[in-house]
Coordinates of C-alpha atoms and ligand atoms in Angstrom, one line a residue:
M22 CA 120.0 101.0 83.5
T23 CA 122.0 103.6 81.6
K24 CA 120.3 106.7 80.7
I25 CA 120.9 109.4 77.4
R26 CA 123.1 112.1 78.6
T27 CA 123.9 114.1 76.1
V28 CA 123.1 114.2 71.9
E29 CA 126.1 116.0 70.0
P30 CA 125.6 117.1 66.4
F31 CA 129.0 117.6 64.4
V32 CA 129.1 119.2 60.7
V33 CA 132.3 117.8 59.0
S34 CA 132.8 119.7 55.9
H35 CA 135.9 119.3 52.8
E36 CA 136.2 121.3 49.8
L37 CA 136.7 118.5 46.6
E38 CA 140.1 118.9 44.6
R39 CA 138.0 118.2 41.6
E40 CA 134.3 119.3 41.3
F41 CA 132.0 117.0 39.4
Y42 CA 128.1 117.2 38.5
F43 CA 125.4 115.6 37.7
S44 CA 122.0 116.4 36.1
Q45 CA 120.8 119.0 39.2
W46 CA 123.8 120.7 40.6
K47 CA 127.7 120.6 40.8
Y48 CA 129.9 119.4 43.9
D49 CA 132.6 121.4 44.9
T50 CA 132.1 120.5 48.5
R51 CA 131.2 117.4 50.6
S52 CA 129.3 118.2 54.1
I53 CA 127.4 115.8 56.6
C54 CA 125.9 115.8 59.9
L55 CA 127.2 113.3 62.3
V56 CA 125.7 112.6 65.9
K57 CA 127.3 111.1 68.8
I58 CA 124.6 109.9 71.8
T59 CA 126.5 109.5 75.0
C60 CA 124.8 107.5 77.8
D61 CA 125.6 108.3 81.7
D62 CA 128.1 105.6 81.9
G63 CA 130.1 106.7 79.0
T64 CA 128.8 104.1 76.3
F65 CA 128.2 106.3 73.1
G66 CA 126.8 105.6 69.7
W67 CA 127.4 107.4 65.8
G68 CA 124.8 108.2 63.8
E69 CA 124.9 110.1 60.7
G70 CA 122.1 112.2 58.7
Y71 CA 121.8 112.4 54.8
G72 CA 121.2 115.9 53.2
P73 CA 121.9 119.6 54.0
A74 CA 124.3 118.9 57.1
Q75 CA 123.6 122.3 58.8
V76 CA 119.9 122.0 58.7
I77 CA 120.0 118.6 59.8
K78 CA 122.0 119.6 62.8
S79 CA 119.2 122.3 63.3
G80 CA 116.9 119.1 63.3
I81 CA 118.8 117.1 66.1
E82 CA 118.9 120.1 68.3
F83 CA 115.2 120.2 67.7
F84 CA 114.6 116.5 68.9
R85 CA 117.3 116.4 71.7
P86 CA 115.1 117.2 74.7
L87 CA 112.9 114.3 74.0
L88 CA 115.9 111.9 74.3
I89 CA 117.8 113.0 77.4
G90 CA 117.4 110.9 80.4
Y91 CA 115.3 108.0 78.5
N92 CA 116.6 104.2 78.1
P93 CA 118.4 104.2 74.6
L94 CA 117.5 100.4 74.4
E95 CA 113.9 101.3 74.0
I96 CA 114.2 102.5 70.3
E97 CA 110.9 102.2 68.9
S98 CA 109.5 104.1 71.6
L99 CA 111.9 106.8 71.0
W100 CA 111.5 106.8 67.2
Q101 CA 107.8 107.2 67.8
M102 CA 108.2 110.2 70.1
M103 CA 110.3 112.0 67.5
Y104 CA 107.7 110.6 64.6
L105 CA 104.9 112.3 66.3
R106 CA 106.4 115.5 67.9
S107 CA 107.8 116.3 64.0
L108 CA 104.4 114.4 62.1
D109 CA 102.7 117.8 61.5
Y110 CA 105.1 119.5 59.6
A111 CA 107.6 116.7 58.2
R112 CA 106.1 113.6 56.6
R113 CA 108.8 113.8 53.9
G114 CA 112.3 115.7 54.3
I115 CA 115.3 117.0 56.2
L116 CA 113.5 116.6 59.6
L117 CA 113.3 112.7 59.1
S118 CA 117.0 112.7 58.2
A119 CA 117.7 114.2 61.6
L120 CA 115.5 111.7 63.2
S121 CA 117.3 109.3 61.0
A122 CA 120.8 110.3 62.3
I123 CA 119.7 109.6 65.9
D124 CA 118.1 106.3 65.1
V125 CA 121.2 105.0 63.9
A126 CA 123.4 106.3 66.7
L127 CA 120.8 104.7 69.1
W128 CA 121.0 101.3 66.7
D129 CA 125.0 101.6 67.4
L130 CA 124.4 102.0 71.1
R131 CA 122.3 98.8 71.3
G132 CA 124.7 97.0 69.5
K133 CA 127.5 97.9 72.2
I134 CA 125.1 97.8 75.2
L135 CA 124.4 93.9 74.4
G136 CA 127.5 93.2 73.0
Q137 CA 126.2 91.9 69.5
P138 CA 126.6 93.5 65.8
V139 CA 123.5 95.4 64.5
S140 CA 123.1 92.9 61.8
V141 CA 122.7 90.2 64.3
L142 CA 120.2 92.5 66.4
L143 CA 118.0 92.7 63.1
G144 CA 117.2 89.3 63.6
G145 CA 120.5 87.7 62.0
R146 CA 123.1 87.8 59.3
R147 CA 121.8 86.0 55.6
R148 CA 125.3 86.8 54.5
K149 CA 128.5 87.4 56.1
S150 CA 129.9 89.9 53.1
V151 CA 127.7 92.1 50.5
R152 CA 128.3 92.5 47.0
T153 CA 128.4 96.3 46.0
Y154 CA 128.2 98.1 43.2
A155 CA 130.8 101.4 42.5
T156 CA 128.9 104.7 42.1
G157 CA 130.6 107.1 40.2
M158 CA 131.0 108.3 36.4
Y159 CA 129.9 111.7 37.0
F160 CA 129.8 114.5 34.7
T161 CA 133.1 116.5 34.8
E162 CA 134.2 119.8 32.4
T163 CA 136.3 117.5 29.9
E164 CA 136.8 117.6 25.9
S165 CA 135.9 113.9 25.5
L166 CA 133.6 113.1 28.6
S167 CA 132.5 109.6 27.1
E168 CA 136.2 108.6 26.7
R169 CA 136.8 109.6 30.5
L170 CA 133.6 107.6 31.8
A171 CA 134.7 104.6 30.0
Q172 CA 138.2 104.7 31.4
E173 CA 137.0 105.2 35.1
A174 CA 134.7 102.4 34.0
L175 CA 137.3 100.1 33.4
G176 CA 139.2 101.2 36.6
Y177 CA 136.3 100.0 38.5
K178 CA 136.2 96.9 36.3
E179 CA 140.4 96.4 37.1
Q180 CA 139.5 96.9 41.1
G181 CA 137.1 93.8 40.9
F182 CA 133.7 95.4 40.9
D183 CA 131.3 93.5 38.5
A184 CA 128.5 96.2 39.1
M185 CA 128.8 99.8 38.4
K186 CA 126.4 102.9 38.3
M187 CA 126.7 105.8 35.7
K188 CA 125.2 109.4 35.5
V189 CA 122.6 110.2 32.7
G190 CA 120.6 113.5 32.3
L191 CA 122.8 115.6 30.5
N192 CA 120.6 115.4 27.2
I193 CA 119.5 112.2 25.5
E194 CA 122.0 111.9 22.3
K195 CA 124.7 112.6 24.8
D196 CA 123.8 110.1 27.3
I197 CA 123.2 107.6 24.8
E198 CA 126.9 108.1 23.5
N199 CA 128.3 107.5 26.9
V200 CA 126.4 104.9 27.8
Q201 CA 127.3 103.0 24.5
T202 CA 131.2 103.8 25.1
V203 CA 131.1 102.7 28.4
R204 CA 129.5 99.4 27.7
Q205 CA 131.7 98.8 24.7
A206 CA 134.8 99.5 27.0
I207 CA 133.6 97.0 29.8
G208 CA 132.3 94.3 28.0
S209 CA 129.0 92.2 28.8
D210 CA 130.0 90.5 31.7
I211 CA 129.3 93.7 33.9
D212 CA 126.3 94.9 35.7
L213 CA 125.8 98.4 34.2
M214 CA 123.1 100.7 35.7
I215 CA 122.3 104.7 35.0
D216 CA 120.9 107.1 37.0
A217 CA 119.1 110.3 35.8
N218 CA 118.4 111.9 39.1
H219 CA 115.1 112.6 37.7
A220 CA 116.3 114.6 34.5
Y221 CA 113.4 113.7 32.2
S222 CA 109.9 113.9 31.4
L223 CA 108.0 110.6 30.8
P224 CA 108.2 110.9 27.0
E225 CA 111.9 111.6 27.5
A226 CA 112.4 108.6 29.7
I227 CA 110.6 106.4 27.5
K228 CA 113.2 107.6 24.5
L229 CA 116.0 107.1 26.7
A230 CA 115.3 103.6 28.2
Q231 CA 114.4 102.6 24.5
A232 CA 117.6 103.7 23.0
V233 CA 119.8 102.1 25.6
E234 CA 118.1 98.9 25.9
S235 CA 120.6 97.3 23.4
S236 CA 123.2 98.1 25.8
Q237 CA 122.2 96.0 28.8
I238 CA 121.0 98.0 31.1
S239 CA 120.4 96.3 34.9
W240 CA 118.4 99.3 35.9
F241 CA 117.3 103.0 35.2
E242 CA 117.4 105.0 38.1
E243 CA 115.3 108.0 38.9
P244 CA 114.2 108.3 35.6
V245 CA 111.6 111.0 36.2
S246 CA 110.6 113.7 39.0
P247 CA 109.6 111.2 42.6
E248 CA 106.5 113.7 42.5
Y249 CA 105.3 111.3 39.3
Y250 CA 104.4 108.2 40.7
S251 CA 102.2 107.5 37.6
S252 CA 105.0 108.5 35.1
Y253 CA 107.1 105.8 36.9
S254 CA 104.5 102.9 36.6
Q255 CA 103.8 104.0 33.0
L256 CA 107.3 104.1 32.1
R257 CA 107.9 100.5 33.6
Q258 CA 105.2 99.3 31.4
T259 CA 107.4 100.4 27.9
T260 CA 110.9 99.0 28.8
S261 CA 112.4 96.1 29.9
I262 CA 114.9 97.6 32.0
P263 CA 114.2 97.6 35.4
I264 CA 113.1 100.7 37.1
A265 CA 114.8 101.8 40.4
G266 CA 114.0 105.0 42.7
G267 CA 113.6 106.1 46.2
E268 CA 116.5 108.0 47.3
C269 CA 113.6 110.7 47.7
E270 CA 111.3 108.8 49.3
Y271 CA 110.6 109.0 53.5
L272 CA 109.0 106.6 56.0
R273 CA 107.1 103.2 55.2
W274 CA 104.3 105.4 53.9
G275 CA 106.2 106.9 51.1
F276 CA 107.3 103.6 50.0
L277 CA 103.7 102.0 50.0
N278 CA 103.0 104.6 47.4
L279 CA 106.1 103.5 45.7
F280 CA 104.9 99.9 45.8
Q281 CA 101.1 100.2 45.4
Q282 CA 101.8 102.2 42.4
Q283 CA 103.9 99.4 40.9
C284 CA 106.9 102.2 40.2
V285 CA 110.0 100.2 40.9
D286 CA 111.4 97.1 40.4
I287 CA 114.1 98.2 43.0
A288 CA 113.4 100.2 46.1
Q289 CA 116.5 102.5 47.2
P290 CA 115.6 103.9 50.7
D291 CA 118.6 105.9 52.1
I292 CA 118.8 104.8 55.9
C293 CA 120.2 108.0 56.8
A294 CA 117.3 110.3 55.6
A295 CA 114.3 107.5 55.0
G296 CA 113.7 106.8 59.0
G297 CA 116.5 105.1 60.1
I298 CA 117.5 101.5 60.3
T299 CA 114.2 101.2 62.5
E300 CA 112.2 102.4 59.8
V301 CA 113.9 100.8 56.4
K302 CA 113.7 97.5 58.3
R303 CA 110.2 98.0 58.3
I304 CA 110.4 99.3 54.6
A305 CA 112.3 96.1 53.6
D306 CA 109.8 93.9 55.1
M307 CA 107.5 95.8 53.0
A308 CA 109.3 95.7 49.9
N309 CA 109.7 91.7 50.5
T310 CA 105.5 91.7 50.5
F311 CA 105.3 93.5 47.3
G312 CA 108.1 90.8 45.9
V313 CA 110.1 94.0 45.2
D314 CA 114.4 94.0 45.5
L315 CA 115.8 96.9 48.0
V316 CA 119.5 98.2 47.3
P317 CA 120.0 100.7 49.8
H318 CA 120.9 104.2 48.7
T319 CA 124.1 105.3 50.5
W320 CA 125.8 108.8 50.2
G321 CA 128.2 109.4 53.4
T322 CA 130.6 108.3 55.7
G323 CA 131.6 104.8 57.2
I324 CA 128.8 105.4 59.4
A325 CA 126.1 105.5 56.7
L326 CA 127.9 102.3 55.0
S327 CA 128.0 100.3 58.0
A328 CA 124.3 101.0 58.8
A329 CA 123.4 99.8 55.0
L330 CA 126.1 96.9 55.2
H331 CA 124.5 95.5 58.4
L332 CA 120.7 96.0 56.8
T333 CA 121.6 94.4 53.6
A334 CA 123.2 91.6 55.4
N335 CA 120.2 90.8 57.2
I336 CA 117.4 91.6 54.3
D337 CA 115.6 88.6 52.8
M338 CA 115.5 89.0 48.8
P339 CA 112.2 88.2 47.2
G340 CA 113.7 85.5 44.8
S341 CA 113.8 82.1 46.8
R342 CA 116.0 79.3 46.0
L343 CA 118.5 77.0 47.5
N344 CA 121.5 79.5 46.2
N345 CA 120.4 82.3 48.3
A346 CA 119.7 85.7 46.2
E347 CA 122.5 88.2 46.1
A348 CA 121.8 91.5 48.1
L349 CA 123.4 94.5 46.7
M350 CA 124.4 97.8 48.3
E351 CA 125.9 100.9 46.8
L352 CA 129.5 102.1 47.0
D353 CA 130.1 105.9 46.0
R354 CA 133.8 105.9 44.5
T355 CA 134.1 109.8 44.2
E356 CA 136.5 111.7 46.1
N357 CA 135.4 111.8 49.4
P358 CA 137.7 111.8 52.6
L359 CA 135.1 112.4 55.2
R360 CA 134.4 108.5 53.8
D361 CA 137.8 107.4 53.8
E362 CA 139.7 109.1 56.8
L363 CA 136.8 110.2 59.6
V364 CA 135.7 106.6 60.4
Q365 CA 137.7 103.5 61.2
P366 CA 137.9 101.0 59.7
T367 CA 137.7 102.1 56.1
F368 CA 135.5 100.2 54.1
S369 CA 138.0 98.5 51.3
P370 CA 135.8 96.2 49.1
H371 CA 137.6 92.9 47.5
N372 CA 136.4 92.2 44.8
G373 CA 133.6 94.0 44.9
R374 CA 132.4 93.0 48.0
L375 CA 132.6 94.4 51.7
Q376 CA 132.7 92.1 54.8
V377 CA 130.3 93.1 57.5
P378 CA 132.0 94.2 60.5
D379 CA 131.8 91.4 63.4
K380 CA 132.3 94.0 66.4
P381 CA 129.4 95.3 68.5
G382 CA 127.1 98.1 67.2
L383 CA 127.8 99.0 63.8
G384 CA 131.5 97.9 64.4
V385 CA 133.2 101.5 63.3
N386 CA 134.3 104.5 65.2
V387 CA 135.0 108.3 64.3
D388 CA 138.6 109.3 64.4
E389 CA 138.5 112.2 66.8
D390 CA 141.6 113.8 65.3
A391 CA 140.0 113.7 62.1
L392 CA 136.9 115.0 63.5
T393 CA 138.5 117.8 64.6
R394 CA 140.5 118.3 61.2
Y395 CA 137.3 118.5 59.4
L396 CA 134.9 120.2 61.8
L397 CA 133.4 122.9 60.3
K398 CA 134.6 125.9 62.2
Ligands
CA416 CA1 120.8 108.0 42.6

């Protein structure tokens, strides 16, 4: 049986042509840490971590000695080794993004070794394509922000998306104006979600939710700090808008908190941070046990997108009926050549849907020329 020979992290980076911001900070550069795991026989798999790329790179180097010489198919054993090695100081956070990147690469490898797509190895495809929603409508320095957001929203509608998400969290009055302008522009037959990136206190979040209920909002994401579990559950009692969250949550125990305290209607683990495909499959099973929807958070290259696509193709939705309840995943539409050029094939949605790759593993590959081009020197 082949054994793991090398574990190589790569940090890629791109300075954006147009910077944008959300309620917490400004983006002028996109940086991502990838990992390539190669075996004795030359077979390799790619993974990716979500979060500060240089720190994730150090995390991968920390875990590397635990992996060399092991059978790559024993993913849960390797996962457990990394988990136990980091438990004393990393029950949340960046070291788990490093673990996640490695786990995703091991799943890619597993698929290539066994000649099967990841979604099949997860237990089967409930669906061959997945509905996506467009993530965009960030803040920019523009004279008429609400009009610019409405134009962007119309662009997504023209591209065939029937679901999209916009940022809120500037201030309540401005948010209300932006949401109403966007809703008016796109009409009533498009799902529109709002994301505050935990900008608000509980009273502020309640105020905003009540003010935009009439704008037909499909979910309110990260309304308050991820530390305030009881604020999440209290907010849920005051509004008919479904509440979403979980991109800052880690491991099944973090999500157990969200579920037991009835914080969210929609759980949003990031596969490249919350513990990899192995752990998010467990989280998806737990979400289903609690009757909570799961819509993965994604913010990265085609590796992260493919991991989310395979998992979303596999999961059972809580609703049970003859016409299987629709699964949904996030598709970042902001400027990002690391997403569009680094990984082949590029994920191009058709009518807002992405086909689940058929090739073994994740079904994507890193363009080595593009990797050299974007590699942080
Ligand atoms: Ca978000």
